mmCIF file of C-alpha atoms and ligand atoms in Angstrom:
data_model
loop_
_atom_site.group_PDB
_atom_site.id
_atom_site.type_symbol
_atom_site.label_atom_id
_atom_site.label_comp_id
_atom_site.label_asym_id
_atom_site.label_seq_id
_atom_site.Cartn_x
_atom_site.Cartn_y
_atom_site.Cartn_z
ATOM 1 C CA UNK A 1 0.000 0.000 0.000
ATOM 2 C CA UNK A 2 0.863 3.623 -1.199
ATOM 3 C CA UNK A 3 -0.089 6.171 1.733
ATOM 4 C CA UNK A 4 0.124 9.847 0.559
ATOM 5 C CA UNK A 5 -0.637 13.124 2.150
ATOM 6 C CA UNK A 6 -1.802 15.828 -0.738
ATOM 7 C CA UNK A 7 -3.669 18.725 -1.159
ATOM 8 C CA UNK A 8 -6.324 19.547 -3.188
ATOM 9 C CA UNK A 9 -8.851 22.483 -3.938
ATOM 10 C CA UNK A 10 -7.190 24.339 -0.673
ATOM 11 C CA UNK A 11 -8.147 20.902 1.808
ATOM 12 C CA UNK A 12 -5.314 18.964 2.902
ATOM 13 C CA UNK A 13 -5.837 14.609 3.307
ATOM 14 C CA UNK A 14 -4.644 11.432 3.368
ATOM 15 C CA UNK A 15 -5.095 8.960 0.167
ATOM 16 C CA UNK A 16 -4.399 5.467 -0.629
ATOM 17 C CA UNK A 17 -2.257 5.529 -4.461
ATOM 18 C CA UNK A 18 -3.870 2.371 -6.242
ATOM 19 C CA UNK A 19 -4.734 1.530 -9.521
ATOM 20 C CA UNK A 20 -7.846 2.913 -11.285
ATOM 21 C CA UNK A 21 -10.694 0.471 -10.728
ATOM 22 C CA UNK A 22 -11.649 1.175 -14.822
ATOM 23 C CA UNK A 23 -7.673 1.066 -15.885
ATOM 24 C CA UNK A 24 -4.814 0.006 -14.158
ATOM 25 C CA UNK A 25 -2.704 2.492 -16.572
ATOM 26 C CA UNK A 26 -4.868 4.962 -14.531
ATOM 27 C CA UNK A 27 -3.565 5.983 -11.372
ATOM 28 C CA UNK A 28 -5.971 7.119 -8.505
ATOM 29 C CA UNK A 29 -5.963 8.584 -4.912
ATOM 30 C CA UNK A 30 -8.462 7.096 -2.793
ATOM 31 C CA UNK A 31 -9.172 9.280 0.242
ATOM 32 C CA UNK A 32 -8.806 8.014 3.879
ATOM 33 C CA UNK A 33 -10.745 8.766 7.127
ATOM 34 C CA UNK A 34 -8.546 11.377 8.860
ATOM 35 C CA UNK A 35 -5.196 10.154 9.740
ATOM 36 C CA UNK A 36 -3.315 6.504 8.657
ATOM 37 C CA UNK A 37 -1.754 5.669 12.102
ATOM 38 C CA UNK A 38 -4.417 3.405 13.079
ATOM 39 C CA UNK A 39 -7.514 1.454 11.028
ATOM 40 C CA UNK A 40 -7.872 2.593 7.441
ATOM 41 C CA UNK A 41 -11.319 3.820 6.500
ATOM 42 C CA UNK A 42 -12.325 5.311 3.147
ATOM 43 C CA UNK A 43 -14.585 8.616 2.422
ATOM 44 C CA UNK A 44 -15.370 7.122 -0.989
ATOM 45 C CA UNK A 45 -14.035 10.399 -2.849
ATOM 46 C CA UNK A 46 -11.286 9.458 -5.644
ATOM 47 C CA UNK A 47 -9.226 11.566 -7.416
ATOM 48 C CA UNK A 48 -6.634 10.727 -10.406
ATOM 49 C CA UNK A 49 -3.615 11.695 -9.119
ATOM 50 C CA UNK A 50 -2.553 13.867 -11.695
ATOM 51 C CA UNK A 51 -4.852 16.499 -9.974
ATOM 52 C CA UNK A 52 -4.134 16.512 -6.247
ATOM 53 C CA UNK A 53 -0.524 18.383 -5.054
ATOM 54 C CA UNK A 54 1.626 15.537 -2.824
ATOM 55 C CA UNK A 55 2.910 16.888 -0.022
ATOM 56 C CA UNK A 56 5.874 15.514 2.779
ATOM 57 C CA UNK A 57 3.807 11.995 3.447
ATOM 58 C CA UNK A 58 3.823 12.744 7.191
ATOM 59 C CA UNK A 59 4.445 16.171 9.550
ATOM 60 C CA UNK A 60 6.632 13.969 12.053
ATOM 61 C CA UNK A 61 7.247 15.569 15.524
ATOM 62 C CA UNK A 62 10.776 15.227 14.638
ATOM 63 C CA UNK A 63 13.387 13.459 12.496
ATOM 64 C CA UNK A 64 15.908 11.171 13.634
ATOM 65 C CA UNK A 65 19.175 10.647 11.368
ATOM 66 C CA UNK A 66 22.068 8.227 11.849
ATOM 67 C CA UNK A 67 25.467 9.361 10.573
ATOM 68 C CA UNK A 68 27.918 7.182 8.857
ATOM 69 C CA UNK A 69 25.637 3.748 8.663
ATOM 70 C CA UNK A 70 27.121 2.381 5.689
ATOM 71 C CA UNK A 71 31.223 1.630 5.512
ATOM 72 C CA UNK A 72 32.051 2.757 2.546
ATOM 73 C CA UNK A 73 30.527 6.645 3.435
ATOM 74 C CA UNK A 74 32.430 6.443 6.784
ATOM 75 C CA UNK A 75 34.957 5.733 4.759
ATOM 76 C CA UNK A 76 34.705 8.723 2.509
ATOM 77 C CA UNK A 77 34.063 11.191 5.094
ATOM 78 C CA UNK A 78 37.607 9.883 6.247
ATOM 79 C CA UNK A 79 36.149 7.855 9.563
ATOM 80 C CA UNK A 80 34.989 4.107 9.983
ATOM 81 C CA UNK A 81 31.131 3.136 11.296
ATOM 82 C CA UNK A 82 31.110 3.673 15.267
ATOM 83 C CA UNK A 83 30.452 1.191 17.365
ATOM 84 C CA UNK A 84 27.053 2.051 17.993
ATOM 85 C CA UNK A 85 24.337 4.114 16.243
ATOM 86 C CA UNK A 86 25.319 7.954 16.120
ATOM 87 C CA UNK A 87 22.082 9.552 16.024
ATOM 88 C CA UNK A 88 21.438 13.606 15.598
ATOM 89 C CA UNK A 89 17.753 15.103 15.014
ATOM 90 C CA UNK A 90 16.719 17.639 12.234
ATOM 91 C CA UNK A 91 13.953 19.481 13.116
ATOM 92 C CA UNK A 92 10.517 19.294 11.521
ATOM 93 C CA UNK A 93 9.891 22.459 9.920
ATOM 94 C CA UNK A 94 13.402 20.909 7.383
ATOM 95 C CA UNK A 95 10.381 18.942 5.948
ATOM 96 C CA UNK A 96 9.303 18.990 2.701
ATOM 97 C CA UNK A 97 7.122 17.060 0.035
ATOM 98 C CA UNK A 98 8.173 15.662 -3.615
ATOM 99 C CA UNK A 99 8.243 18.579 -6.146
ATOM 100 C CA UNK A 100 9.124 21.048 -3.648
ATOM 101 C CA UNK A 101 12.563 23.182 -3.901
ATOM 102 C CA UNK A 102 15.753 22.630 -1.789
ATOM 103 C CA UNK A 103 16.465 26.364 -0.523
ATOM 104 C CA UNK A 104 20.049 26.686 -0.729
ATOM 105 C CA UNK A 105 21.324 29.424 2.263
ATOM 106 C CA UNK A 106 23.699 32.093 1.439
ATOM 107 C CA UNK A 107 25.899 30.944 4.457
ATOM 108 C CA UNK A 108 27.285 28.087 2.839
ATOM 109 C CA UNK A 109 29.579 27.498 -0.093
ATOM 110 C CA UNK A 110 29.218 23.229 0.149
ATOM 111 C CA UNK A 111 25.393 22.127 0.197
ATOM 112 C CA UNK A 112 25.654 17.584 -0.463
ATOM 113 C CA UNK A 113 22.912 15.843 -0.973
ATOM 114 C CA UNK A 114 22.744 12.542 0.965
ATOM 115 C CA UNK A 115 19.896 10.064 -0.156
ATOM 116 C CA UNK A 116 18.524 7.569 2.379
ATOM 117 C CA UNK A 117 15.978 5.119 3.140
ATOM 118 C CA UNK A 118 13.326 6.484 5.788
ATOM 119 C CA UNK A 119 11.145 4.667 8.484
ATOM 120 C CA UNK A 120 7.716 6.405 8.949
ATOM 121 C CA UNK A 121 6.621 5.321 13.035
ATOM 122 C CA UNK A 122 3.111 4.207 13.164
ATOM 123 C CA UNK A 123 3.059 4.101 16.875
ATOM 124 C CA UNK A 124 3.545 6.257 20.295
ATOM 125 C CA UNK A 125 6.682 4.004 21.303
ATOM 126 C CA UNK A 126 9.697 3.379 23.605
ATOM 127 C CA UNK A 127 11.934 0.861 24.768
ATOM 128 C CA UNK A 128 10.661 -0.847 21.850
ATOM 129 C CA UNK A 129 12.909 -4.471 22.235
ATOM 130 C CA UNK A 130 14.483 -5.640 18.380
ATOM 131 C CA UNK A 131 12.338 -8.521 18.150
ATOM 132 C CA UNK A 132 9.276 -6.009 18.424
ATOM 133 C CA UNK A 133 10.612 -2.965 16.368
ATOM 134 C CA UNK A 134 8.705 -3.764 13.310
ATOM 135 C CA UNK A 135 5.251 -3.526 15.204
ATOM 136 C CA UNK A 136 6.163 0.592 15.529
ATOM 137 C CA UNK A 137 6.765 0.800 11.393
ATOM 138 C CA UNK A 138 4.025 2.325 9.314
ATOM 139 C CA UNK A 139 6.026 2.049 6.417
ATOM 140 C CA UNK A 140 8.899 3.451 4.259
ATOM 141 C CA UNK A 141 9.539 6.517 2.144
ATOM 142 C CA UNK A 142 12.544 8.061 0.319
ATOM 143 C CA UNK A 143 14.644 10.690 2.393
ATOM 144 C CA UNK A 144 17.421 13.214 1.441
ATOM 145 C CA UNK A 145 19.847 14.487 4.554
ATOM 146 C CA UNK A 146 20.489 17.235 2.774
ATOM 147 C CA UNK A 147 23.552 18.845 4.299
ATOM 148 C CA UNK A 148 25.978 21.877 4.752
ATOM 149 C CA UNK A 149 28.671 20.067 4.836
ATOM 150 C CA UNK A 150 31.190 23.728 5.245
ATOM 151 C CA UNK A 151 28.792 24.074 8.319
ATOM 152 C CA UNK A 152 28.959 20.578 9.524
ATOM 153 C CA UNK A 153 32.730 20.670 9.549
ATOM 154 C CA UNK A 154 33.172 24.175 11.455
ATOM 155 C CA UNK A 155 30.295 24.287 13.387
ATOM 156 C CA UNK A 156 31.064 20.935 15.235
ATOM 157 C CA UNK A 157 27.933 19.557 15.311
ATOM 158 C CA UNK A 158 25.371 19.526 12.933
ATOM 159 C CA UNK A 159 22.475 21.053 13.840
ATOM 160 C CA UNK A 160 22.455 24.023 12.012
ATOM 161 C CA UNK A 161 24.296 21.923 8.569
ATOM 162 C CA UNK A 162 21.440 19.709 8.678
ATOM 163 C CA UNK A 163 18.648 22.178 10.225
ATOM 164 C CA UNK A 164 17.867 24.544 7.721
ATOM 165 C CA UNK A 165 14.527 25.165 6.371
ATOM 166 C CA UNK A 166 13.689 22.342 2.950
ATOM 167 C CA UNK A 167 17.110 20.040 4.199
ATOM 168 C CA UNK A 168 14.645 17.379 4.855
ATOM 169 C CA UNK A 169 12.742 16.212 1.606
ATOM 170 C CA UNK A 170 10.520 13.246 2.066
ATOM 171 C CA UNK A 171 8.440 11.077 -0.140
ATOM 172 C CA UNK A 172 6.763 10.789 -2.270
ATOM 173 C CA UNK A 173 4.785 8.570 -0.247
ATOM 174 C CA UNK A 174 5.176 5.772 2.531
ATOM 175 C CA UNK A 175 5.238 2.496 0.963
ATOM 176 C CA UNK A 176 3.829 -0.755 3.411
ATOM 177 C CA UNK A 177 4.091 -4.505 3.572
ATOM 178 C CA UNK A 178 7.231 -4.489 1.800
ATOM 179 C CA UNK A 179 10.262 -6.071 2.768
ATOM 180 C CA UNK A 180 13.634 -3.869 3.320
ATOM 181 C CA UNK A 181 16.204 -5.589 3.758
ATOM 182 C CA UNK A 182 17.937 -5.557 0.383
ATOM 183 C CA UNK A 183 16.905 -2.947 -1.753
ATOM 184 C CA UNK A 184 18.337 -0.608 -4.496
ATOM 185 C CA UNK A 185 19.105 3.225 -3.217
ATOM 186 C CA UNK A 186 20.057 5.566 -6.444
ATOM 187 C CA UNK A 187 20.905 9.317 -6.080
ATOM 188 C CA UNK A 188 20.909 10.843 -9.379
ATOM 189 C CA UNK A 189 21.708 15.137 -10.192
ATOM 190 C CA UNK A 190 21.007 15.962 -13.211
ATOM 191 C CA UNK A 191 19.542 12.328 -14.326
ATOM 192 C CA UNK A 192 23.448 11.185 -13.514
ATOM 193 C CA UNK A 193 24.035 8.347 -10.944
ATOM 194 C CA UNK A 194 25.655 9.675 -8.073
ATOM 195 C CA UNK A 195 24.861 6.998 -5.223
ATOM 196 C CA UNK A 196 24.127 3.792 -5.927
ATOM 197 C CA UNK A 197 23.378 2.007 -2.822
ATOM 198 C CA UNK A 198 21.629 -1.048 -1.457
ATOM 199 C CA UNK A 199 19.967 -1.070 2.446
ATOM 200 C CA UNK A 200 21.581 -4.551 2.784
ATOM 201 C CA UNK A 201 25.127 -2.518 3.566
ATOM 202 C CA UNK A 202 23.383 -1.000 6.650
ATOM 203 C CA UNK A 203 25.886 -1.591 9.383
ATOM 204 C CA UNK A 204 23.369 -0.929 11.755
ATOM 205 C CA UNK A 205 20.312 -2.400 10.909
ATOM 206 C CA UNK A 206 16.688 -1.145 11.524
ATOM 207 C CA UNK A 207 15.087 -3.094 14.296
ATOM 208 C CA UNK A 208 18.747 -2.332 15.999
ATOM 209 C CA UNK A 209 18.499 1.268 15.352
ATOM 210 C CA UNK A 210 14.738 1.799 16.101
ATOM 211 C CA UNK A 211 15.698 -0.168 20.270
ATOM 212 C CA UNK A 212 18.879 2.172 20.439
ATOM 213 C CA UNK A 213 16.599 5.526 19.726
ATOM 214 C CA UNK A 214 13.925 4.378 21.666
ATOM 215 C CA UNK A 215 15.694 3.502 24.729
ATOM 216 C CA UNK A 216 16.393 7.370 25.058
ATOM 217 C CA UNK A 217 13.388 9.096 23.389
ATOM 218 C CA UNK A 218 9.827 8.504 22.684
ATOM 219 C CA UNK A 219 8.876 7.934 19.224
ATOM 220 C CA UNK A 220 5.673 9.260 18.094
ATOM 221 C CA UNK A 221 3.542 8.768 15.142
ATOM 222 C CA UNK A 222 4.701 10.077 11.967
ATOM 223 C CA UNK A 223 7.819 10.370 13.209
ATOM 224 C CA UNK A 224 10.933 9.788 10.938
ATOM 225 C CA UNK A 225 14.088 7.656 10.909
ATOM 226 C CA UNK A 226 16.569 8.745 8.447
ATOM 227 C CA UNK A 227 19.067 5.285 8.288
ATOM 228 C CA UNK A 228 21.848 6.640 6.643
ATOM 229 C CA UNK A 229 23.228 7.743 3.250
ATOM 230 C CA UNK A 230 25.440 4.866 1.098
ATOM 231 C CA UNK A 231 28.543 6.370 -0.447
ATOM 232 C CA UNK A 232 28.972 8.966 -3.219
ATOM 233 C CA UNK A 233 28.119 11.958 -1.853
ATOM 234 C CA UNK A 234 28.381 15.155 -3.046
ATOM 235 C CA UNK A 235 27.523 18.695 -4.006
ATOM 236 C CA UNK A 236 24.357 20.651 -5.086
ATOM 237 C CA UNK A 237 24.415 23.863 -7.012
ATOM 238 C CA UNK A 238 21.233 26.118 -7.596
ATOM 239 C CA UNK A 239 19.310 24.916 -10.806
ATOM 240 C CA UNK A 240 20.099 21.489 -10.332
ATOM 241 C CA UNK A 241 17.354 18.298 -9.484
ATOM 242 C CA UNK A 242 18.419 15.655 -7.204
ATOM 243 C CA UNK A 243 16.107 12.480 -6.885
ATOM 244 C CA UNK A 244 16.473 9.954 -4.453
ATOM 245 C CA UNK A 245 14.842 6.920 -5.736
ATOM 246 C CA UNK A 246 14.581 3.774 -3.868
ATOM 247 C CA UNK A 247 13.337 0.261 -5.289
ATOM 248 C CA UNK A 248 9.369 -0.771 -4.151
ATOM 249 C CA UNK A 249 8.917 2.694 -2.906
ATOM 250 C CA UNK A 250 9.085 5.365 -5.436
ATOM 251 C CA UNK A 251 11.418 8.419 -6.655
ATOM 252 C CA UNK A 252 11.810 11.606 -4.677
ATOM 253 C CA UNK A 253 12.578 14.585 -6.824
ATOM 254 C CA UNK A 254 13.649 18.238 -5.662
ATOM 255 C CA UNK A 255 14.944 21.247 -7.558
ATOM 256 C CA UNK A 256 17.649 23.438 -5.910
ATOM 257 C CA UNK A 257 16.604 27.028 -5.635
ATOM 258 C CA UNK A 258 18.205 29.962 -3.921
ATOM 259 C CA UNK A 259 17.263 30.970 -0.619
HETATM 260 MG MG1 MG B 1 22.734 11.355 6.372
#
């Protein structure tokens, strides 16, 4: 299942993306019953989905990242994967939908993007144990960590490389039922394949990550997990598109605009 959040004629909702009963070439947003976290139900009203504007799939009370998660970016970024989980937060208002445009600040010379595979929380949780963490998944969608990486070397930590307004695109929707655990993640600029990645090289793997962050915060619904970006990273420049696509959940694409 496809869950998207879009807008249309000035109302905002929740849809199921599904095949056109009349055509399957035909693709349709079925709307849902207020919010997904929790039994489906539909209103019955249907749009194609041409016609309705997608927005970031959830507004998650905040955003979770892990740094360096697969070797070969440690490696890159001149370090090796630590021990455990390093975990930062970028704050929600760096969301944004599919279509919408990376703001790129004045303040930095060096804006990367970093495309990663995101768990959407279904669930008020904590201390969630590994051999219940995928009870607390809604579902997946594509991420990009975008970063200032100038910032993120001077500053010392990252809060402000990784904070600013639009550095968190997500979408376009959250895929469901499917199964992680080895799939394709391609970062293209420009239509050219930057990172070619696969989640199977997570060092730290989901369940794993999802007991480590919840044995220190509470994880609510809609919340986001960013797991880490493969390697290949590497810079933006105003008038360019990045797209983070991942295999079995769709393509996330974002011009670069000045701020
Ligand atoms: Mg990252």
């Amino acid at each position: 299942m496809r869950i998207a959040r879009y807008s249309k004629d000035g109302e905002v909702a929740f849809g199921i993306v599904e095949a056109a009963a009349e055509s399957a070439d035909s693709i349709e947003i079925a709307e849902i019953v207020g919010h997904p976290f929790g039994s489906i139900e539909f209103t019955g009203v249907r749009h194609p989905l041409s016609s309705v504007r997608l927005l970031a799939p959830v507004l998650p009370s905040k955003v979770v990242a892990i740094g360096k998660n697969y070797a070969e970016h440690a490696s890159e970024m001149g370090g090796e994967v630590p021990d455990a989980p390093l975990i930062f937060l970028k704050p929600s208002t760096a969301v944004v939908g599919d279509g919408d445009p990376i703001a790129y600040p004045p303040s930095s010379q060096r804006v990367d993007y970093e495309g990663e595979l995101a768990v959407v929380i279904g669930r008020l949780c904590r201390d969630v144990p590994v051999s219940r963490a995928a009870d607390v998944v809604l579902g997946y969608t594509c991420a990009n960590d975008v970063t200032a990486r100038d910032q993120q070397k001077t500053d010392g930590q990252w809060s402000r490389a990784k904070g600013y307004d639009s550095f968190c695109p997500l979408g376009p929707w959250i895929a469901t039922g499917i199964d992680v655990a080895d799939l394709a993640v391609r970062t293209r600029l420009n239509g050219e394949l930057k990172q070619d990645g696969r989640t199977s090289q997570l060092v730290h793997k989901i369940p794993d990550l999802i007991a480590y962050i919840t044995s220190c915060m509470t994880l609510l619904p809609g919340d986001v997990i960013l797991t880490g970006t493969p390697a290949g990273v590497g810079p933006m420049q105003v008038g360019d598109e990045v797209s983070v696509e991942i295999e079995q959940v769709g393509r996330l694409r974002n011009p670069v605009v000045a701020r």
